[in-house]
Short mmCIF file of C-alpha atoms (C1' of nucleotides) in Angstrom, two decimals:
data_model
loop_
_atom_site.label_atom_id
_atom_site.label_comp_id
_atom_site.label_asym_id
_atom_site.label_seq_id
_atom_site.Cartn_x
_atom_site.Cartn_y
_atom_site.Cartn_z
CA UNK A 742 0.03 0.08 0.09
CA UNK A 743 2.84 2.32 1.07
CA UNK A 744 4.72 1.51 -1.91
CA UNK A 745 1.79 2.14 -4.01
CA UNK A 746 1.31 5.54 -2.60
CA UNK A 747 5.01 6.00 -3.48
CA UNK A 748 4.59 5.27 -6.96
CA UNK A 749 1.73 7.55 -7.09
CA UNK A 750 3.56 10.07 -5.65
CA UNK A 751 6.56 9.54 -8.05
CA UNK A 752 4.15 9.79 -10.95
CA UNK A 753 2.79 13.21 -9.67
CA UNK A 754 6.08 14.51 -9.38
CA UNK A 755 7.17 13.39 -13.17
CA UNK A 756 3.67 14.77 -14.42
CA UNK A 757 4.39 18.05 -12.61
CA UNK A 758 7.68 17.88 -13.87
CA UNK A 759 6.54 17.48 -17.44
CA UNK A 760 3.67 20.16 -16.57
CA UNK A 761 6.51 22.41 -15.90
CA UNK A 762 8.56 21.69 -19.18
CA UNK A 763 5.74 22.53 -21.15
CA UNK A 764 4.88 25.76 -19.61
CA UNK A 765 8.66 26.29 -20.06
CA UNK A 766 8.22 25.42 -24.05
CA UNK A 767 4.85 27.25 -23.99
CA UNK A 768 6.16 30.50 -22.78
CA UNK A 769 9.37 30.18 -24.96
CA UNK A 770 6.98 29.69 -27.75
CA UNK A 771 4.84 32.79 -26.80
CA UNK A 772 8.51 34.98 -27.10
CA UNK A 773 9.40 33.72 -30.13
CA UNK A 774 5.73 34.23 -31.63
CA UNK A 775 5.51 37.42 -30.32
CA UNK A 776 8.69 38.59 -32.08
CA UNK A 777 7.89 36.89 -35.45
CA UNK A 778 3.91 38.38 -35.09
CA UNK A 779 5.86 41.90 -34.96
CA UNK A 780 8.07 41.26 -37.85
CA UNK A 781 4.83 39.88 -39.76
CA UNK A 782 2.71 42.92 -39.16
CA UNK A 783 5.83 45.09 -39.95
CA UNK A 784 5.93 43.42 -43.29
CA UNK A 785 2.14 43.94 -43.58
CA UNK A 786 2.36 47.49 -43.12
CA UNK A 787 5.20 47.87 -45.53
CA UNK A 788 3.27 46.07 -48.32
CA UNK A 789 -0.10 46.80 -47.53
CA UNK A 790 -0.90 50.11 -46.07
CA UNK A 791 -3.66 51.50 -43.98
CA UNK A 792 -6.08 48.84 -44.60
CA UNK A 793 -4.02 46.56 -42.53
CA UNK A 794 -3.77 48.58 -39.78
CA UNK A 795 -7.78 48.45 -39.69
CA UNK A 796 -7.53 44.76 -39.95
CA UNK A 797 -5.06 44.51 -36.94
CA UNK A 798 -7.58 46.76 -34.65
CA UNK A 799 -10.51 44.87 -35.19
CA UNK A 800 -8.42 41.34 -35.11
CA UNK A 801 -7.24 42.55 -31.57
CA UNK A 802 -10.57 43.75 -30.99
CA UNK A 803 -12.05 39.86 -31.47
CA UNK A 804 -9.27 38.64 -29.62
CA UNK A 805 -10.57 40.42 -26.30
CA UNK A 806 -13.79 39.36 -27.31
CA UNK A 807 -12.83 35.77 -27.28
CA UNK A 808 -10.89 36.09 -24.21
CA UNK A 809 -13.60 37.66 -22.26
CA UNK A 810 -15.91 34.44 -23.31
CA UNK A 811 -13.64 32.07 -22.84
CA UNK A 812 -11.02 33.19 -20.05
CA UNK A 813 -8.39 32.56 -22.26
CA UNK A 814 -4.55 32.53 -21.03
CA UNK A 815 -2.26 35.14 -21.59
CA UNK A 816 -0.27 32.97 -23.88
CA UNK A 817 -3.29 31.80 -25.80
CA UNK A 818 -4.63 35.71 -26.10
CA UNK A 819 -1.13 36.37 -27.83
CA UNK A 820 -1.74 33.13 -30.07
CA UNK A 821 -5.21 34.48 -31.46
CA UNK A 822 -3.71 37.72 -32.41
CA UNK A 823 -3.13 37.05 -35.58
CA UNK A 824 -6.64 36.25 -36.79
CA UNK A 825 -8.01 37.88 -39.59
CA UNK A 826 -11.22 40.44 -39.48
CA UNK A 827 -14.03 39.62 -41.56
CA UNK A 828 -17.05 40.36 -42.55
CA UNK A 829 -20.00 39.33 -41.17
CA UNK A 830 -21.28 38.28 -44.69
CA UNK A 831 -18.16 36.23 -45.35
CA UNK A 832 -18.21 34.73 -41.66
CA UNK A 833 -22.11 33.80 -42.53
CA UNK A 834 -21.01 32.15 -45.54
CA UNK A 835 -18.64 30.48 -44.33
CA UNK A 836 -20.41 28.89 -41.37
CA UNK A 837 -21.86 26.78 -44.12
CA UNK A 838 -18.64 25.12 -44.52
CA UNK A 839 -18.10 24.33 -41.18
CA UNK A 840 -18.10 20.83 -40.17
CA UNK A 841 -21.35 19.08 -39.88
CA UNK A 842 -24.36 20.67 -38.55
CA UNK A 843 -24.82 24.27 -39.63
CA UNK A 844 -26.87 25.18 -36.64
CA UNK A 845 -24.83 23.64 -34.53
CA UNK A 846 -25.03 25.05 -31.20
CA UNK A 847 -21.32 23.74 -30.52
CA UNK A 848 -20.26 26.86 -32.59
CA UNK A 849 -21.22 29.01 -29.69
CA UNK A 850 -18.48 26.76 -27.58
CA UNK A 851 -15.97 27.48 -30.30
CA UNK A 852 -14.58 30.95 -30.54
CA UNK A 853 -15.72 32.80 -33.72
CA UNK A 854 -11.90 32.58 -34.95
CA UNK A 855 -12.71 28.90 -36.31
CA UNK A 856 -15.42 30.15 -38.55
CA UNK A 857 -12.91 32.97 -39.49
CA UNK A 858 -10.22 30.54 -40.93
CA UNK A 859 -12.60 29.32 -43.74
CA UNK A 860 -13.32 32.70 -44.25
CA UNK A 861 -9.75 34.27 -44.37
CA UNK A 862 -9.48 32.30 -47.92
CA UNK A 863 -9.81 34.53 -50.61
CA UNK A 864 -13.36 34.29 -52.34
CA UNK A 865 -11.94 33.27 -56.00
CA UNK A 866 -10.45 30.09 -54.17
CA UNK A 867 -13.54 29.21 -52.13
CA UNK A 868 -15.47 29.44 -55.68
CA UNK A 869 -13.07 26.90 -57.20
CA UNK A 870 -13.92 24.37 -54.54
CA UNK A 871 -15.27 21.03 -55.55
CA UNK A 872 -18.83 20.47 -54.81
CA UNK A 873 -18.05 17.83 -52.41
CA UNK A 874 -16.11 19.81 -50.49
CA UNK A 875 -18.65 20.12 -47.66
CA UNK A 876 -18.33 16.40 -47.70
CA UNK A 877 -15.00 16.71 -47.55
CA UNK A 878 -14.88 18.65 -44.54
CA UNK A 879 -17.09 16.55 -42.53
CA UNK A 880 -14.40 14.06 -42.83
CA UNK A 881 -11.74 16.42 -41.59
CA UNK A 882 -9.70 15.04 -38.63
CA UNK A 883 -7.73 15.91 -36.35
CA UNK A 884 -4.99 13.43 -34.39
CA UNK A 885 -3.94 13.90 -31.13
CA UNK A 886 -0.47 11.88 -30.36
CA UNK A 887 -0.27 11.61 -25.92
CA UNK A 888 1.82 9.61 -23.57
CA UNK A 889 -0.60 7.69 -21.72
CA UNK A 890 -1.15 4.40 -20.05
CA UNK A 891 -4.83 4.85 -19.92
CA UNK A 892 -7.19 3.51 -22.21
CA UNK A 893 -8.24 6.78 -23.50
CA UNK A 894 -7.64 10.72 -23.15
CA UNK A 895 -9.53 12.08 -20.90
CA UNK A 896 -11.05 15.00 -22.81
CA UNK A 897 -13.88 15.68 -20.63
CA UNK A 898 -16.54 14.16 -22.86
CA UNK A 899 -18.34 11.20 -22.11
CA UNK A 900 -17.94 8.52 -25.05
CA UNK A 901 -19.16 5.09 -25.98
CA UNK A 902 -17.50 2.37 -27.57
CA UNK A 903 -19.08 1.37 -30.88
CA UNK A 904 -16.69 -0.82 -32.68
CA UNK A 905 -13.03 -2.17 -32.50
CA UNK A 906 -10.66 -3.01 -35.43
CA UNK A 907 -7.24 -4.13 -35.80
CA UNK A 908 -6.21 -1.96 -38.62
CA UNK A 909 -3.50 -2.77 -41.01
CA UNK A 910 0.11 -1.98 -40.43
CA UNK A 911 -0.92 -1.86 -36.26
CA UNK A 912 -1.42 -4.79 -34.23
CA UNK A 913 -2.97 -2.73 -31.61
CA UNK A 914 -6.70 -2.60 -32.24
CA UNK A 915 -8.42 0.67 -33.04
CA UNK A 916 -11.25 1.47 -30.92
CA UNK A 917 -14.07 3.64 -32.25
CA UNK A 918 -15.90 6.13 -29.92
CA UNK A 919 -19.15 8.16 -30.37
CA UNK A 920 -19.72 10.94 -28.26
CA UNK A 921 -23.04 10.47 -25.94
CA UNK A 922 -23.15 13.75 -24.10
CA UNK A 923 -25.92 14.75 -26.41
CA UNK A 924 -28.44 12.64 -28.77
CA UNK A 925 -27.41 12.71 -32.06
CA UNK A 926 -23.76 14.19 -31.44
CA UNK A 927 -21.92 13.47 -34.59
CA UNK A 928 -18.45 13.77 -33.03
CA UNK A 929 -16.77 10.63 -33.30
CA UNK A 930 -13.16 9.45 -32.09
CA UNK A 931 -10.73 6.84 -32.67
CA UNK A 932 -8.34 5.60 -30.09
CA UNK A 933 -5.29 3.53 -31.16
CA UNK A 934 -1.99 2.82 -29.43
CA UNK A 935 1.17 3.73 -31.64
CA UNK A 936 2.69 0.43 -33.43
CA UNK A 937 6.08 1.56 -32.45
CA UNK A 938 5.78 3.16 -29.16
CA UNK A 939 2.59 1.71 -27.16
CA UNK A 940 3.33 4.01 -24.50
CA UNK A 941 1.80 6.54 -27.28
CA UNK A 942 -1.95 6.92 -27.53
CA UNK A 943 -3.44 8.19 -30.87
CA UNK A 944 -6.73 9.97 -30.59
CA UNK A 945 -8.55 11.15 -33.96
CA UNK A 946 -11.43 13.37 -33.39
CA UNK A 947 -13.87 13.62 -36.45
CA UNK A 948 -16.83 16.21 -36.55
CA UNK A 949 -18.05 19.02 -34.33
CA UNK A 950 -20.39 18.83 -31.17
CA UNK A 951 -23.99 19.58 -31.20
CA UNK A 952 -24.13 20.41 -27.41
CA UNK A 953 -22.33 22.70 -24.66
CA UNK A 954 -18.99 21.00 -23.41
CA UNK A 955 -17.60 21.04 -20.24
CA UNK A 956 -14.50 23.31 -19.76
CA UNK A 957 -11.95 20.25 -20.65
CA UNK A 958 -13.97 19.13 -23.36
CA UNK A 959 -14.36 22.63 -25.00
CA UNK A 960 -10.35 22.78 -25.43
CA UNK A 961 -10.14 19.76 -27.22
CA UNK A 962 -12.92 20.75 -29.65
CA UNK A 963 -11.56 23.63 -30.27
CA UNK A 964 -8.46 22.13 -31.36
CA UNK A 965 -10.70 19.62 -33.36
CA UNK A 966 -12.80 22.46 -35.00
CA UNK A 967 -10.15 25.05 -35.32
CA UNK A 968 -7.76 22.32 -37.21
CA UNK A 969 -10.60 21.28 -39.26
CA UNK A 970 -11.08 24.89 -40.55
CA UNK A 971 -7.33 25.01 -40.71
CA UNK A 972 -7.51 22.16 -43.24
CA UNK A 973 -10.26 23.82 -45.02
CA UNK A 974 -7.57 26.95 -45.57
CA UNK A 975 -5.02 24.80 -46.94
CA UNK A 976 -6.89 22.34 -49.04
CA UNK A 977 -8.80 25.39 -50.74
CA UNK A 978 -5.52 27.12 -51.67
CA UNK A 979 -3.87 23.75 -52.91
CA UNK A 980 -6.98 21.69 -54.25
CA UNK A 981 -5.92 22.49 -57.60
CA UNK A 982 -1.95 22.64 -57.59
CA UNK A 983 -0.76 21.34 -60.60
CA UNK A 984 2.89 21.47 -58.63
CA UNK A 985 1.49 18.29 -56.81
CA UNK A 986 2.87 15.26 -58.00
CA UNK A 987 -0.19 12.67 -59.23
CA UNK A 988 0.74 10.49 -56.58
CA UNK A 989 0.99 13.34 -54.11
CA UNK A 990 -2.26 13.76 -52.08
CA UNK A 991 -0.66 15.65 -49.57
CA UNK A 992 -1.00 19.17 -49.23
CA UNK A 993 1.13 20.57 -46.54
CA UNK A 994 1.96 23.65 -44.53
CA UNK A 995 4.26 24.16 -41.97
CA UNK A 996 4.43 26.92 -39.54
CA UNK A 997 7.87 27.68 -38.22
CA UNK A 998 7.72 28.85 -34.38
CA UNK A 999 11.55 28.75 -33.79
CA UNK A 1000 14.68 27.51 -34.97
CA UNK A 1001 14.20 24.43 -33.31
CA UNK A 1002 10.58 23.36 -34.05
CA UNK A 1003 8.23 23.33 -36.78
CA UNK A 1004 4.53 23.30 -36.59
CA UNK A 1005 2.60 21.48 -39.30
CA UNK A 1006 -0.44 20.93 -41.09
CA UNK A 1007 -1.37 19.03 -43.97
CA UNK A 1008 -4.28 17.85 -45.60
CA UNK A 1009 -5.12 14.62 -48.06
CA UNK A 1010 -8.05 13.66 -49.66
CA UNK A 1011 -10.48 12.51 -49.00
CA UNK A 1012 -9.36 12.64 -45.05
CA UNK A 1013 -7.49 15.74 -44.26
CA UNK A 1014 -6.05 15.03 -41.06
CA UNK A 1015 -3.91 17.15 -38.46
CA UNK A 1016 -1.88 15.25 -36.19
CA UNK A 1017 -0.78 16.93 -32.74
CA UNK A 1018 2.10 15.56 -31.25
CA UNK A 1019 1.82 15.82 -27.52
CA UNK A 1020 4.37 13.27 -26.30
CA UNK A 1021 6.26 15.46 -24.17
CA UNK A 1022 9.42 15.42 -25.91
CA UNK A 1023 11.70 17.63 -23.68
CA UNK A 1024 12.28 21.11 -24.98
CA UNK A 1025 9.59 20.68 -28.18
CA UNK A 1026 6.87 21.77 -29.13
CA UNK A 1027 3.51 20.00 -29.94
CA UNK A 1028 4.02 18.92 -33.85
CA UNK A 1029 1.29 18.89 -36.16
CA UNK A 1030 1.73 16.04 -38.07
CA UNK A 1031 0.24 15.12 -41.79
CA UNK A 1032 -1.06 11.88 -42.00
CA UNK A 1033 -2.02 10.12 -44.84
CA UNK A 1034 -5.49 9.03 -45.82
CA UNK A 1035 -4.45 5.37 -46.12
CA UNK A 1036 -4.39 5.04 -42.09
CA UNK A 1037 -4.59 8.72 -40.63
CA UNK A 1038 -3.05 7.11 -37.36
CA UNK A 1039 0.28 6.69 -39.35
CA UNK A 1040 2.99 8.86 -38.02
CA UNK A 1041 5.04 10.43 -40.27
CA UNK A 1042 8.74 11.34 -39.51
CA UNK A 1043 10.24 14.07 -38.52
CA UNK A 1044 13.83 14.01 -39.34
CA UNK A 1045 17.31 15.70 -39.46
CA UNK A 1046 19.41 17.59 -36.97
CA UNK A 1047 17.23 20.56 -36.95
CA UNK A 1048 14.72 19.09 -34.46
CA UNK A 1049 16.82 16.27 -32.90
CA UNK A 1050 14.37 15.41 -30.20
CA UNK A 1051 11.65 14.72 -32.72
CA UNK A 1052 13.44 12.49 -35.31
CA UNK A 1053 12.88 9.28 -33.37
CA UNK A 1054 9.31 8.92 -34.73
CA UNK A 1055 8.57 7.50 -37.99
CA UNK A 1056 8.67 5.53 -41.04
CA UNK A 1057 11.73 5.71 -43.05
CA UNK A 1058 10.21 4.95 -46.23
CA UNK A 1059 8.47 8.81 -46.07
CA UNK A 1060 11.55 10.77 -43.94
CA UNK A 1061 12.53 11.98 -47.34
CA UNK A 1062 9.33 13.01 -48.70
CA UNK A 1063 8.87 15.17 -45.14
CA UNK A 1064 12.30 15.99 -44.03
CA UNK A 1065 12.23 19.18 -45.63
CA UNK A 1066 9.35 20.40 -43.95
CA UNK A 1067 11.12 19.96 -40.75
CA UNK A 1068 13.45 23.03 -41.25
CA UNK A 1069 14.98 25.97 -39.34
CA UNK A 1070 14.25 29.55 -40.24
CA UNK A 1071 17.51 28.94 -41.89
CA UNK A 1072 16.40 26.38 -44.58
CA UNK A 1073 13.00 27.22 -44.81
CA UNK A 1074 12.29 27.16 -48.92
CA UNK A 1075 8.58 27.13 -49.52
CA UNK A 1076 5.31 29.03 -49.07
CA UNK A 1077 7.04 32.54 -49.77
CA UNK A 1078 6.42 32.70 -53.38
CA UNK A 1079 3.66 35.77 -53.66
CA UNK A 1080 4.02 35.99 -50.19
CA UNK A 1081 0.48 34.52 -49.74
CA UNK A 1082 0.45 30.96 -50.68
CA UNK A 1083 1.01 28.33 -47.74
CA UNK A 1084 1.59 25.47 -49.92
CA UNK A 1085 4.46 23.04 -48.86
CA UNK A 1086 5.39 20.57 -51.32
CA UNK A 1087 7.83 17.79 -51.04
CA UNK A 1088 11.25 19.41 -50.39
CA UNK A 1089 13.44 19.61 -53.31
CA UNK A 1090 16.91 21.29 -52.97
CA UNK A 1091 16.33 25.12 -53.57
CA UNK A 1092 18.02 26.00 -57.01
CA UNK A 1093 19.62 29.01 -55.72
CA UNK A 1094 20.87 27.38 -52.52
CA UNK A 1095 19.87 28.85 -48.96
CA UNK A 1096 17.94 32.08 -48.71
CA UNK A 1097 18.49 34.86 -47.23
CA UNK A 1098 17.27 35.57 -43.49
CA UNK A 1099 14.97 38.06 -44.84
CA UNK A 1100 13.63 35.75 -47.25
CA UNK A 1101 13.31 33.24 -44.86
CA UNK A 1102 11.35 35.57 -42.43
CA UNK A 1103 9.14 36.64 -44.97
CA UNK A 1104 8.25 33.03 -46.06
CA UNK A 1105 7.58 32.35 -42.47
CA UNK A 1106 5.37 35.30 -41.72
CA UNK A 1107 3.10 34.42 -45.07
CA UNK A 1108 3.03 30.88 -43.92
CA UNK A 1109 1.49 32.21 -40.41
CA UNK A 1110 -0.58 34.74 -42.19
CA UNK A 1111 -2.33 32.38 -44.44
CA UNK A 1112 -3.06 30.17 -41.21
CA UNK A 1113 -4.16 32.48 -38.77
CA UNK A 1114 -6.17 30.12 -36.89
CA UNK A 1115 -3.03 28.06 -35.95
CA UNK A 1116 -2.02 29.62 -33.37
CA UNK A 1117 -5.51 29.14 -31.70
CA UNK A 1118 -5.48 25.68 -32.52
CA UNK A 1119 -2.29 25.22 -30.72
CA UNK A 1120 -2.97 26.72 -28.03
CA UNK A 1121 -6.19 25.27 -27.45
CA UNK A 1122 -4.48 21.59 -27.58
CA UNK A 1123 -1.59 22.63 -25.15
CA UNK A 1124 -4.30 24.34 -22.88
CA UNK A 1125 -5.79 21.02 -22.98
CA UNK A 1126 -3.03 18.56 -22.28
CA UNK A 1127 -1.91 21.24 -19.47
CA UNK A 1128 -5.07 20.64 -18.13
CA UNK A 1129 -4.41 17.14 -18.22
CA UNK A 1130 -1.30 17.41 -16.58
CA UNK A 1131 -2.04 19.52 -13.89
CA UNK A 1132 -5.17 16.86 -12.91
CA UNK A 1133 -2.61 14.60 -12.63
CA UNK A 1134 -1.92 11.65 -14.84
CA UNK A 1135 -4.60 9.26 -15.56
"C1'" DC B 595 -32.10 -1.81 -15.24
"C1'" DG B 596 -29.43 1.08 -17.65
"C1'" DC B 597 -25.18 1.74 -19.61
"C1'" DC B 598 -21.19 0.03 -21.42
"C1'" DT B 599 -17.70 -3.35 -24.13
"C1'" DT B 600 -16.89 -7.09 -27.16
"C1'" DT B 601 -16.98 -8.92 -31.41
"C1'" DG B 602 -18.96 -11.01 -35.62
"C1'" DA B 603 -21.10 -9.46 -39.38
"C1'" DC B 604 -22.30 -6.10 -42.86
"C1'" DC B 605 -21.53 -2.13 -45.37
"C1'" DT B 606 -19.11 0.95 -48.46
"C1'" DG B 607 -15.28 2.85 -50.84
"C1'" DC B 608 -11.42 2.31 -53.41
"C1'" DG B 609 -7.62 0.00 -56.43
"C1'" DC B 610 -6.54 -3.67 -59.54
"C1'" DG C 707 -16.17 -7.54 -60.74
"C1'" DC C 708 -13.55 -9.02 -57.20
"C1'" DG C 709 -10.58 -8.47 -53.07
"C1'" DC C 710 -9.22 -5.59 -48.99
"C1'" DA C 711 -9.51 -2.42 -45.78
"C1'" DG C 712 -11.83 0.92 -43.19
"C1'" DG C 713 -16.03 1.95 -40.56
"C1'" DT C 714 -20.82 1.02 -38.65
"C1'" DC C 715 -24.32 -1.80 -36.84
"C1'" DA C 716 -26.24 -4.92 -33.48
"C1'" DA C 717 -26.94 -8.74 -30.61
"C1'" DA C 718 -24.79 -10.45 -26.82
"C1'" DG C 719 -22.95 -10.41 -22.21
"C1'" DG C 720 -20.83 -8.03 -18.02
"C1'" DC C 721 -20.84 -4.67 -14.55
"C1'" DG C 722 -22.41 -1.18 -10.93
#
DNA sequence: CGCCTTTGACCTGCGC
DNA sequence: GCGCAGGTCAAAGGCG
C-alpha cells in the first residue's frame, strides 16, 4: 500500500515536472511568436498600407472579445492575435463550410475565429472548391498523440465505444467511440496505440459537438474544430495545384515557430488530417503532423538534426518526403512565392541554395498569415494537455 | 435496469 | 467484378 502511494507520488512528481517543461516551452514559443508576429505586422504594413491597420485593430478587438468569452490564458491571447478580420457576410458564408451541423450549437462553444479561418480564404479560391468540399470537411480529422497508459485520454466528454478493429499496419486494435453527451452528437473519435511506441495513445477526432461542452472538453473541441477549419484553408488553396505530383495527395503547410521547432499541418484527400504530437518530448513543442488518407494514425516522421528530439519517430520510407518540412528558419524554402501561398511541397533542394534571412522570415510570416487559426489551435491543444497534466495523469 | 464493452457481421469505398 | 480495408451496426453479455 505504502509502496503504491510512493509510486503514485513519483508519478505525480513526474507529471508536475513534465507540466513545468511544457509551460517553459509554451512560454518560449509565446516569446518567439511575439517577435515573429511583430515582424509579420511590420511586413504587412510595408506591403499593404492603411487597411491593414484596420484589420489589426479588428483582430485585436476580436481577440479580446474571445478572451472575455473563454477566459483564455495570456499565452492563448497572444496566439489568437493573428486572426483575420472579416465581414459578417463572409462569416455567415463560411458557417456553411463548417463541419457537420450548420445550426450546430457547439459553434457557440467554439470561438468565432474558427469560422473566420475559412472566411479568410480568398473568395476566388472558395469558388473553385469542388462540389463535395462540404463532404470532405465532414471527414476532416484531428489526430492527437499523447503519452498515456490509460485506455483513452480523458478529454471531458462522454464516449461510447461502438466498434473495434485491427487496422492494417498496427497490431494494436483501433477503438471507435461516439460522443454520448447529447443525442445525435456527430462527433466520433478513434483511439489506437502507436505501433512503434505503445505508450503513445493516438486519438483522432472527427466532427463538431452539437451541445455545450465542459471546459476540459471545450479545449479539445476547439482544437478539433479549428484544425478542421485550418485544413479547409489548406485544401482550398491547394486543391488545384498542379505542382502536386500525381501520387502526392498531401497538401502540406509548416508553420515555423522557432529555430528548433516547426508546426505542421497537412491535408490529404479524402480525409484531411492534422496530427498533433503531445507526447511531451523535452524542449519540444506540440507538432502538427501530416497523415495519409490510408491510415490517419500512421505517424509520419520528422527527421534531421533541426529538431533532433523529434527525429525518433516514423517510417523511414517517407522520411525524405517530409524531411524538408522540418526546417529551421535558416532553411525554410517554401511558402514565400507571392507571399500568400502556404503550400509546402515535398522538399527539393532550392535551386538557388539557402535563402536570405529576410526571405526566410518573409516566408515564415506568410505562412503564419495564411494560417491565422493555427495559433488558436495550438494554444487550445496545449492548454488541454496542460489541464490534463495538471489534474494528474490518468 | 441502464449503460457500457465486446465482437462478428455487414456496408462502403477504392484499387486492380 | 473482386478483394481488401476501414468503418459501422447490433446482439450478447458484463458491471455497478
